[in-house]
Coordinates of C-alpha atoms in Angstrom, one line a residue:
X1 CA -36.3 5.7 -21.8
X2 CA -33.6 5.6 -24.0
X3 CA -33.7 9.7 -24.3
X4 CA -33.4 9.3 -20.8
X5 CA -30.2 7.3 -20.4
X6 CA -28.8 9.3 -23.6
X7 CA -29.2 12.5 -21.4
X8 CA -27.4 10.9 -18.3
X9 CA -24.8 9.6 -20.2
X10 CA -24.1 12.8 -22.0
X11 CA -24.2 14.6 -18.5
X12 CA -21.6 12.1 -17.4
X13 CA -19.4 12.7 -20.4
X14 CA -19.7 16.5 -19.9
X15 CA -19.1 16.4 -16.4
X16 CA -15.6 14.2 -16.9
X17 CA -14.7 16.2 -20.1
X18 CA -15.2 19.5 -18.5
X19 CA -12.1 21.7 -19.2
X20 CA -10.4 22.6 -15.8
X21 CA -7.2 24.5 -15.0
X22 CA -4.2 22.5 -15.5
X23 CA -2.8 23.6 -12.0
X24 CA -3.7 20.8 -9.7
X25 CA -2.3 18.2 -12.3
X26 CA 1.0 20.1 -12.5
X27 CA 0.7 20.5 -8.7
X28 CA 0.3 16.6 -8.2
X29 CA 3.1 15.8 -10.3
X30 CA 5.6 17.8 -8.7
X31 CA 4.7 17.3 -5.0
X32 CA 3.3 14.0 -5.0
X33 CA 5.7 12.9 -7.6
X34 CA 8.7 14.1 -5.5
X35 CA 7.4 12.5 -2.2
X36 CA 6.7 8.8 -3.9
X37 CA 10.3 9.2 -5.2
X38 CA 12.0 10.0 -2.2
X39 CA 10.1 6.8 -0.4
X40 CA 10.6 4.7 -3.3
X41 CA 14.4 5.4 -3.4
X42 CA 14.7 6.1 0.0
X43 CA 14.9 2.2 0.7
X44 CA 18.7 2.0 -0.6
X45 CA 19.9 3.3 2.7
X46 CA 17.6 1.5 4.9
X47 CA 16.9 -1.8 6.3
X48 CA 14.6 -2.4 3.4
X49 CA 17.7 -2.9 1.0
X50 CA 19.4 -5.1 3.6
X51 CA 16.4 -7.6 3.6
X52 CA 16.5 -7.7 -0.2
X53 CA 20.5 -8.4 -0.1
X54 CA 20.3 -11.0 2.9
X55 CA 18.9 -14.2 3.8
X56 CA 18.9 -17.3 1.7
X57 CA 15.2 -17.2 1.0
X58 CA 13.2 -14.5 -0.5
X59 CA 9.3 -14.9 -0.1
X60 CA 7.5 -14.3 -3.2
X61 CA 4.1 -13.2 -4.2
X62 CA 2.0 -16.3 -5.3
X63 CA 0.9 -14.5 -8.7
X64 CA 4.6 -13.5 -9.2
X65 CA 7.1 -16.1 -8.3
X66 CA 9.6 -15.2 -11.1
X67 CA 10.1 -11.7 -9.6
X68 CA 13.4 -12.5 -7.5
X69 CA 15.8 -9.8 -5.9
X70 CA 19.3 -9.3 -7.6
X71 CA 21.8 -11.5 -6.9
X72 CA 24.6 -9.1 -6.6
X73 CA 23.9 -6.3 -4.6
X74 CA 25.4 -3.7 -6.5
X75 CA 22.6 -4.4 -9.1
X76 CA 20.2 -3.7 -6.5
X77 CA 21.5 -0.4 -5.6
X78 CA 21.8 0.3 -9.5
X79 CA 18.3 -0.4 -9.8
X80 CA 17.4 2.2 -6.9
X81 CA 19.4 4.6 -8.5
X82 CA 17.3 4.1 -11.9
X83 CA 14.3 4.7 -9.8
X84 CA 15.7 7.9 -8.5
X85 CA 16.5 9.2 -11.8
X86 CA 12.9 7.9 -13.3
X87 CA 11.1 9.7 -10.4
X88 CA 13.0 13.1 -11.0
X89 CA 12.3 12.5 -14.8
X90 CA 8.9 12.5 -13.9
X91 CA 8.9 15.6 -11.3
X92 CA 10.6 17.7 -13.8
X93 CA 8.1 16.5 -16.9
X94 CA 11.1 15.0 -19.0
X95 CA 10.3 12.2 -21.7
X96 CA 7.1 12.0 -19.4
X97 CA 5.3 9.1 -20.5
X98 CA 8.4 7.2 -20.8
X99 CA 9.6 8.0 -17.3
X100 CA 6.2 7.3 -16.2
X101 CA 5.7 3.6 -17.2
X102 CA 9.6 3.1 -16.8
X103 CA 9.4 4.1 -13.2
X104 CA 6.2 2.0 -12.6
X105 CA 7.7 -1.3 -14.0
X106 CA 10.9 -0.3 -11.9
X107 CA 9.3 0.4 -8.6
X108 CA 7.0 -2.4 -8.6
X109 CA 9.4 -4.9 -9.3
X110 CA 11.2 -3.8 -6.2
X111 CA 8.1 -4.0 -4.4
X112 CA 7.4 -7.6 -5.3
X113 CA 10.8 -8.9 -4.6
X114 CA 10.1 -9.4 -1.0
X115 CA 6.5 -10.1 0.6
X116 CA 7.9 -9.5 4.1
X117 CA 8.6 -5.8 3.2
X118 CA 4.8 -5.1 1.8
X119 CA 3.9 -1.9 2.7
X120 CA 0.5 -0.6 1.7
X121 CA 1.8 3.3 0.5
X122 CA 4.8 2.0 -1.3
X123 CA 2.1 -0.2 -2.9
X124 CA -0.3 3.0 -3.8
X125 CA 2.9 5.0 -5.0
X126 CA 3.9 2.5 -7.6
X127 CA -0.1 2.4 -8.6
X128 CA -0.1 6.5 -9.0
X129 CA 3.1 6.2 -11.3
X130 CA 0.9 3.8 -13.6
X131 CA -2.0 6.6 -13.3
X132 CA 0.1 9.2 -14.4
X133 CA 1.5 7.6 -17.3
X134 CA -2.5 8.3 -18.9
X135 CA -2.7 11.9 -17.5
X136 CA -1.4 14.8 -19.5
X137 CA 0.5 16.0 -16.6
X138 CA 3.5 17.2 -18.5
X139 CA 1.5 19.8 -20.6
X140 CA 2.9 22.8 -18.6
X141 CA 6.0 23.5 -16.1
X142 CA 7.9 20.8 -17.6
X143 CA 11.1 20.2 -19.7
X144 CA 9.1 18.4 -22.5
X145 CA 7.0 22.0 -23.0
X146 CA 10.1 23.9 -22.6
X147 CA 11.4 21.7 -25.6
X148 CA 8.0 21.7 -27.7
X149 CA 6.0 24.4 -26.8
X150 CA 3.4 23.0 -28.7
X151 CA 2.6 20.5 -26.1
X152 CA 1.6 23.6 -23.6
X153 CA -1.8 23.7 -22.2
X154 CA -3.8 25.6 -19.8
X155 CA -6.5 23.3 -19.5
X156 CA -7.3 19.3 -18.9
X157 CA -10.5 17.5 -19.0
X158 CA -11.5 17.0 -15.5
X159 CA -11.3 13.4 -15.5
X160 CA -7.4 13.5 -15.3
X161 CA -7.9 14.9 -11.6
X162 CA -11.0 13.1 -10.8
X163 CA -8.7 9.9 -11.4
X164 CA -6.2 10.7 -8.4
X165 CA -9.2 11.5 -6.4
X166 CA -10.9 8.6 -7.0
X167 CA -7.6 6.4 -6.0
X168 CA -7.2 8.2 -3.0
X169 CA -10.8 8.2 -1.9
X170 CA -10.2 4.0 -2.4
X171 CA -7.8 4.0 -0.1
X172 CA -9.6 6.2 2.5
X173 CA -13.0 4.0 2.3
X174 CA -11.3 0.5 2.4
X175 CA -9.0 1.6 5.3
X176 CA -12.1 2.8 7.0
X177 CA -13.9 -0.3 6.5
X178 CA -11.4 -2.4 7.4
X179 CA -11.3 -0.9 10.8
X180 CA -15.1 -2.0 11.7
X181 CA -13.8 -5.0 13.2
X182 CA -14.0 -6.5 17.0
X183 CA -10.3 -5.9 17.9
X184 CA -10.3 -2.5 16.6
X185 CA -13.7 -1.2 18.3
X186 CA -11.8 -2.6 21.4
X187 CA -8.7 -0.6 20.5
X188 CA -6.4 -3.3 20.9
X189 CA -4.0 -2.7 18.2
X190 CA -3.8 0.9 19.2
X191 CA -3.2 -0.1 22.9
X192 CA -0.2 -2.3 22.1
X193 CA 1.4 0.3 19.6
X194 CA 0.8 3.1 21.9
X195 CA 1.8 1.4 25.1
X196 CA 5.4 1.7 23.7
X197 CA 5.3 5.4 23.6
X198 CA 5.4 5.4 27.2
X199 CA 9.2 6.4 27.3
X200 CA 8.7 9.3 24.4
X201 CA 11.6 11.8 24.7
X202 CA 9.6 14.8 25.0
X203 CA 8.3 14.8 28.8
X204 CA 5.1 13.8 29.7
X205 CA 4.1 13.1 26.0
X206 CA 4.8 9.7 26.5
X207 CA 2.2 9.2 29.5
X208 CA -0.4 11.1 27.1
X209 CA 0.6 8.9 23.9
X210 CA 0.2 5.7 26.0
X211 CA -2.8 6.3 27.9
X212 CA -5.6 3.6 27.3
X213 CA -8.4 6.3 26.5
X214 CA -5.9 7.9 24.1
X215 CA -5.6 4.9 22.2
X216 CA -9.6 4.5 22.2
X217 CA -9.7 8.1 21.0
X218 CA -7.0 7.2 18.0
X219 CA -9.1 4.2 17.2
X220 CA -12.6 5.7 17.1
X221 CA -11.2 8.9 15.5
X222 CA -9.3 7.0 12.6
X223 CA -12.5 5.3 11.5
X224 CA -14.6 8.7 11.4
X225 CA -11.5 10.3 9.5
X226 CA -11.2 7.8 7.1
X227 CA -15.0 6.8 6.4
X228 CA -15.8 10.9 6.3
X229 CA -12.9 12.7 4.7
X230 CA -13.8 12.1 1.4
X231 CA -17.8 13.1 1.6
X232 CA -16.5 16.1 3.7
X233 CA -13.9 17.4 1.5
X234 CA -16.0 17.0 -1.7
X235 CA -18.8 19.1 -0.2
X236 CA -17.8 22.6 -0.5
X237 CA -19.1 23.9 2.7
X238 CA -16.9 21.5 4.8
X239 CA -14.0 21.4 2.8
X240 CA -11.7 23.9 4.3
X241 CA -12.4 22.6 8.1
X242 CA -12.1 19.1 7.1
X243 CA -8.7 19.9 5.4
X244 CA -7.6 21.3 8.9
X245 CA -8.5 18.0 10.5
X246 CA -6.9 16.0 7.9
X247 CA -3.5 18.0 8.5
X248 CA -3.9 17.9 11.9
X249 CA -4.5 13.8 11.7
X250 CA -2.0 13.1 9.3
X251 CA 0.5 15.3 11.2
X252 CA -0.2 13.3 14.5
X253 CA 0.4 10.0 12.7
X254 CA 3.6 11.3 11.6
X255 CA 4.9 12.4 14.9
X256 CA 3.4 9.0 16.5
X257 CA 4.4 6.3 14.3
X258 CA 6.7 7.8 11.5
X259 CA 5.0 5.9 8.6
X260 CA 7.9 7.8 6.2
X261 CA 6.3 10.1 3.4
X262 CA 3.0 8.7 3.9
X263 CA 1.4 11.5 6.3
X264 CA 3.1 14.3 4.3
X265 CA 1.8 12.5 0.9
X266 CA -1.9 11.9 2.5
X267 CA -2.0 16.1 3.2
X268 CA -0.9 17.1 -0.1
X269 CA -3.2 14.3 -1.8
X270 CA -6.2 15.6 -0.1
X271 CA -5.5 19.1 -1.5
X272 CA -6.7 17.6 -4.7
X273 CA -10.2 18.2 -3.5
X274 CA -10.1 21.8 -3.5
X275 CA -11.4 23.6 -6.8
X276 CA -8.4 24.0 -9.5
X277 CA -8.4 27.5 -9.3
X278 CA -7.2 27.4 -5.7
X279 CA -4.0 26.3 -6.8
X280 CA -3.1 29.3 -8.3
X281 CA -4.5 31.6 -5.4
X282 CA -3.0 30.3 -2.5
X283 CA 0.2 31.8 -1.4
X284 CA 2.2 28.3 -1.2
X285 CA 1.3 27.9 -5.0
X286 CA 1.7 31.4 -6.1
X287 CA 5.3 31.0 -7.7
X288 CA 3.8 27.7 -9.4
X289 CA 0.9 29.5 -10.9
X290 CA 3.3 32.1 -12.4
X291 CA 5.0 29.5 -14.3
X292 CA 1.9 27.8 -15.8
X293 CA 0.1 29.1 -18.9
X294 CA -2.3 31.9 -17.8
X295 CA -5.8 30.4 -17.4
X296 CA -8.2 30.2 -20.7
X297 CA -5.0 30.4 -23.1
X298 CA -5.5 27.7 -25.2
X299 CA -2.6 25.6 -26.6
X300 CA -3.1 22.1 -26.8
X301 CA -6.7 20.5 -26.6
X302 CA -6.9 17.3 -24.9
X303 CA -9.8 16.7 -27.8
X304 CA -7.3 16.9 -30.5
X305 CA -6.3 13.5 -29.4
X306 CA -7.1 10.6 -31.5
X307 CA -10.1 8.7 -30.6
X308 CA -8.2 5.5 -30.7
X309 CA -6.0 7.5 -28.0
X310 CA -9.1 8.2 -26.0
X311 CA -10.6 5.2 -26.2
X312 CA -7.8 3.4 -25.0
X313 CA -7.2 5.8 -22.1
X314 CA -10.9 5.3 -21.2
X315 CA -10.7 1.7 -21.3
X316 CA -7.9 1.4 -19.2
X317 CA -9.3 3.4 -16.1
X318 CA -12.5 1.7 -16.4
X319 CA -10.8 -1.6 -16.0
X320 CA -8.1 -0.2 -13.4
X321 CA -11.0 1.0 -11.1
X322 CA -13.2 -2.0 -11.4
X323 CA -9.9 -4.0 -10.4
X324 CA -9.1 -1.4 -7.4
X325 CA -12.7 -1.2 -6.2
X326 CA -13.5 -5.2 -6.0
X327 CA -10.1 -6.4 -5.0
X328 CA -10.0 -5.6 -1.6
X329 CA -13.4 -7.1 -1.1
X330 CA -11.6 -10.9 -1.5
X331 CA -10.7 -10.2 2.1
X332 CA -14.1 -10.8 3.2
X333 CA -14.8 -13.9 1.1
X334 CA -12.7 -15.9 3.3
X335 CA -14.1 -17.7 6.1
X336 CA -11.6 -16.5 8.7
X337 CA -10.2 -13.1 9.9
X338 CA -7.5 -11.8 7.1
X339 CA -5.8 -10.5 10.1
X340 CA -5.5 -14.1 11.6
X341 CA -5.0 -16.2 8.4
X342 CA -3.3 -13.1 6.3
X343 CA -5.4 -14.2 3.2
X344 CA -6.9 -11.4 1.2
X345 CA -4.9 -9.0 3.7
X346 CA -2.5 -7.6 1.2
X347 CA -3.5 -5.2 -1.9
X348 CA -6.6 -4.4 0.6
X349 CA -5.6 -1.0 2.2
X350 CA -5.7 -2.9 5.5
X351 CA -3.7 -0.9 7.7
X352 CA -2.3 -1.3 10.9
X353 CA -4.8 -3.6 11.9
X354 CA -2.8 -6.6 13.7
X355 CA -0.5 -7.3 16.2
X356 CA 0.8 -10.5 16.4
X357 CA 3.2 -12.5 18.8
X358 CA 4.0 -16.0 19.4
X359 CA 6.5 -18.9 18.5
X360 CA 6.7 -21.4 15.8
X361 CA 8.6 -24.5 15.5
X362 CA 9.7 -26.4 12.2
X363 CA 10.4 -30.0 12.7
X364 CA 12.1 -31.9 10.0
X365 CA 12.1 -35.9 9.8
X366 CA 12.8 -38.4 7.4
X367 CA 10.0 -41.2 6.5
X368 CA 13.2 -43.5 5.5
X369 CA 15.5 -43.1 8.2
X370 CA 15.9 -42.1 12.0
X371 CA 16.6 -38.3 11.0
X372 CA 15.1 -35.6 13.1
X373 CA 15.7 -32.2 13.6
X374 CA 14.3 -29.0 14.8
X375 CA 14.8 -25.9 12.4
X376 CA 16.0 -22.5 13.4
X377 CA 15.1 -20.1 10.9
X378 CA 17.5 -17.7 11.7
X379 CA 19.9 -19.8 10.0
X380 CA 18.3 -19.2 6.9
X381 CA 16.3 -15.9 7.1
X382 CA 16.9 -12.1 8.4
X383 CA 15.4 -11.1 11.6
X384 CA 12.6 -9.3 9.5
X385 CA 11.9 -12.1 7.5
X386 CA 11.8 -14.5 10.0
X387 CA 9.5 -12.5 12.4
X388 CA 7.1 -11.9 9.4
X389 CA 7.3 -15.4 8.2
X390 CA 5.9 -17.4 11.5
X391 CA 2.8 -15.0 11.4
X392 CA 2.1 -15.7 7.9
X393 CA 0.5 -19.2 7.1
X394 CA 1.5 -18.6 3.1
X395 CA 4.9 -17.6 4.0
X396 CA 5.4 -20.6 6.4
X397 CA 4.7 -23.1 3.6
X398 CA 7.3 -21.2 1.1
X399 CA 9.8 -21.8 4.2
X400 CA 8.6 -25.5 4.3
X401 CA 9.4 -26.4 0.8
X402 CA 12.3 -24.3 0.9
X403 CA 13.4 -26.6 3.9
X404 CA 12.3 -29.4 1.9
X405 CA 14.8 -28.8 -1.1
X406 CA 17.5 -27.7 1.4
X407 CA 17.3 -31.2 3.4
X408 CA 16.9 -33.2 0.4
X409 CA 19.9 -31.6 -1.7
X410 CA 22.3 -30.8 1.4
X411 CA 21.5 -33.7 4.2
X412 CA 20.5 -36.4 2.7
X413 CA 17.0 -36.6 3.5
X414 CA 15.3 -38.6 0.9
X415 CA 11.6 -37.8 1.8
X416 CA 11.6 -35.1 4.7
X417 CA 8.2 -34.6 6.5
X418 CA 8.1 -31.1 8.1
X419 CA 5.5 -30.2 10.8
X420 CA 4.8 -27.2 12.2
X421 CA 4.2 -26.3 16.0
X422 CA 2.9 -22.6 16.5
X423 CA 0.9 -20.9 19.0
X424 CA 0.1 -16.7 18.5
X425 CA -1.8 -14.2 19.8
X426 CA -3.6 -11.9 17.8
X427 CA -4.0 -8.4 19.2
X428 CA -3.3 -9.5 22.7
X429 CA -5.4 -12.2 23.0
X430 CA -4.8 -15.3 24.7
X431 CA -2.3 -17.5 22.4
X432 CA -3.7 -20.2 20.5
X433 CA -2.5 -22.9 18.2
X434 CA -2.0 -21.4 14.7
X435 CA -1.2 -24.5 12.6
X436 CA -2.0 -27.7 12.8
X437 CA 0.9 -29.7 14.1
X438 CA -0.3 -33.1 12.5
X439 CA -0.1 -31.8 9.0
X440 CA 3.1 -32.5 7.1
X441 CA 3.2 -29.3 4.9
X442 CA 5.2 -30.9 2.3
X443 CA 2.3 -31.9 0.8
X444 CA 0.4 -28.9 0.9
X445 CA 0.5 -26.3 -2.2
X446 CA -0.1 -22.9 -2.4
X447 CA -3.0 -21.4 -3.1
X448 CA -5.7 -18.8 -3.0
X449 CA -8.2 -21.0 -1.3
X450 CA -8.6 -21.3 2.5
X451 CA -5.7 -23.1 4.1
X452 CA -7.4 -26.0 6.1
X453 CA -4.3 -26.7 8.0
X454 CA -4.5 -22.8 9.6
X455 CA -6.6 -23.6 12.8
X456 CA -9.5 -21.2 13.2
X457 CA -9.5 -18.6 15.3
X458 CA -11.3 -19.3 18.5
X459 CA -9.7 -17.3 21.3
X460 CA -11.6 -14.1 22.5
X461 CA -10.4 -13.2 25.8
X462 CA -7.7 -10.6 25.6
X463 CA -4.9 -10.7 28.2
X464 CA -4.9 -8.1 31.0
X465 CA -1.7 -5.9 30.5
X466 CA 0.3 -4.0 33.4
X467 CA 0.2 -0.5 32.2
X468 CA 2.8 2.0 33.8

């Protein structure tokens, strides 16, 4: 029995440490690194930065309440500028490991400054810069090897590319799993989003995009693609056809929804499933291939790294992928639908699953006086913040505590009572009460446990929409 276990362990080690061409890792550093850098720094020129600058309150994550936006707009733009420089340092392989770690810390800090700006693929890009820090992606075609030729290598252990494939596979898997819910199977989110495409500038395209049957095609096609793309890309016989489908799928998403660099990143990242030798044979990569050390010309060997260094890297990825695999499951541990309560939604690869519409009113009174007031969130928040906040119980609670401090400090309320009246419609259901209006939310604290003042989702009927 022990011999069998040892053989299996050895075979796994051999599979992970098997030397492969360095080409796909260099491709990933240059192409994926450039796309990620563009996205992570482009926010400086978009409403993303404006949301971090304006507003009296910035919504934090419960595990990082200490991370706040810069007090001065200039410092925020400098921060974005630092991201740009660090990102290019990774792309060009200059001071590579320092640049990767610094870029991860710099980008994740901006990402965590404002909860209303959460975007799944921004989170993914931050993670990948951390992953790159542990990969020898500067061992060829880099400034580091130009300055120190002894760093050059034509081969790397297979696990270095497998780590990127594993992270991509986790995203695809959980994105597909999350779509197996009643609303997505009724194509409700897609019908709502695609209905807005009726006025598309391309003649007749708007009619096609907004058609009900197109919404069902996109919804079920999305499930099939997300759940099948990884196993079909892993199988050599279906790899080329599946990649063509991936190009079509992500290009269509780019045309229909935009989503920044993510569709193009997804196409480029999916190419990593191809054999390492492929990256020297495709015409698109031939120029890159000429710049790499010729295959089987051995310079640096990864096995020459110290045993401590190797164990540290292996331990990091072991823990990293345990967290990445199990973290999304918390969404299924809550008793209510995460699309309704938002608990478990973040960091779980739950993409484009819900649309909420409704109205939320904050009423402030004082137990020691007859003072009473209805609050307008737009007095303190940007439009984007206000729109996101009223649909998320945790953000509602943060805003309540902000109001409590504000009314004590500036309006003379000695013991504010704040109650919330809210009705929401999830994915075109009929509106129902969202927050218990009888609860004084100033007495409630943020927690990872279910909020008992959020009303259960009981409405099942969808409203009938008039379609053009």
